[in-house]
C-alpha cells in the first residue's frame, strides 16, 4: 500500500507552518532532524501520544509534505523531507528547529524519565 504524499511543488507554506505549530508534531520533526536521513519506525514516537493520536499527527505531517512515510510490512518508516522543504523554503526548517531546541514546552522523544534532568 502506497501512501499519498504531495510533490515538492505542492508543499504550501501556510500548511507547513500550521502543522509545525503543534508541539507534538514539532517534537517529531525535531527528532527526525537529529537523526538526519535515517528512517525511523513510527513506534519510536509512542512516548508522545497514543497510537491513534500518533497516527493522526504523522498523517498531518505527511499530508503537509514535511515527512515521508513508507509502509514496510506492518511498520511505517518515517523520514524528514528536508531536501524538498529546503528547496521550496530555504532556511525555514533550520530556523524552526533552532527555535524549538531547548524549548521546555516541547515533549521529549526517545528520552526515558531517568535521563530527563530536573
mmCIF file of C-alpha atoms in Angstrom, residues 11-20 89:
data_model
loop_
_atom_site.group_PDB
_atom_site.id
_atom_site.type_symbol
_atom_site.label_atom_id
_atom_site.label_comp_id
_atom_site.label_asym_id
_atom_site.label_seq_id
_atom_site.Cartn_x
_atom_site.Cartn_y
_atom_site.Cartn_z
ATOM 1 C CA UNK A 11 4.060 21.862 -0.450
ATOM 2 C CA UNK A 12 2.388 25.020 0.865
ATOM 3 C CA UNK A 13 3.997 27.377 3.378
ATOM 4 C CA UNK A 14 0.791 28.146 5.336
ATOM 5 C CA UNK A 15 0.060 24.420 5.699
ATOM 6 C CA UNK A 16 3.637 23.600 6.764
ATOM 7 C CA UNK A 17 3.599 26.382 9.359
ATOM 8 C CA UNK A 18 0.203 25.294 10.676
ATOM 9 C CA UNK A 19 1.373 21.683 11.006
ATOM 10 C CA UNK A 20 4.583 22.722 12.779
ATOM 11 C CA UNK A 89 11.507 27.301 1.570
#
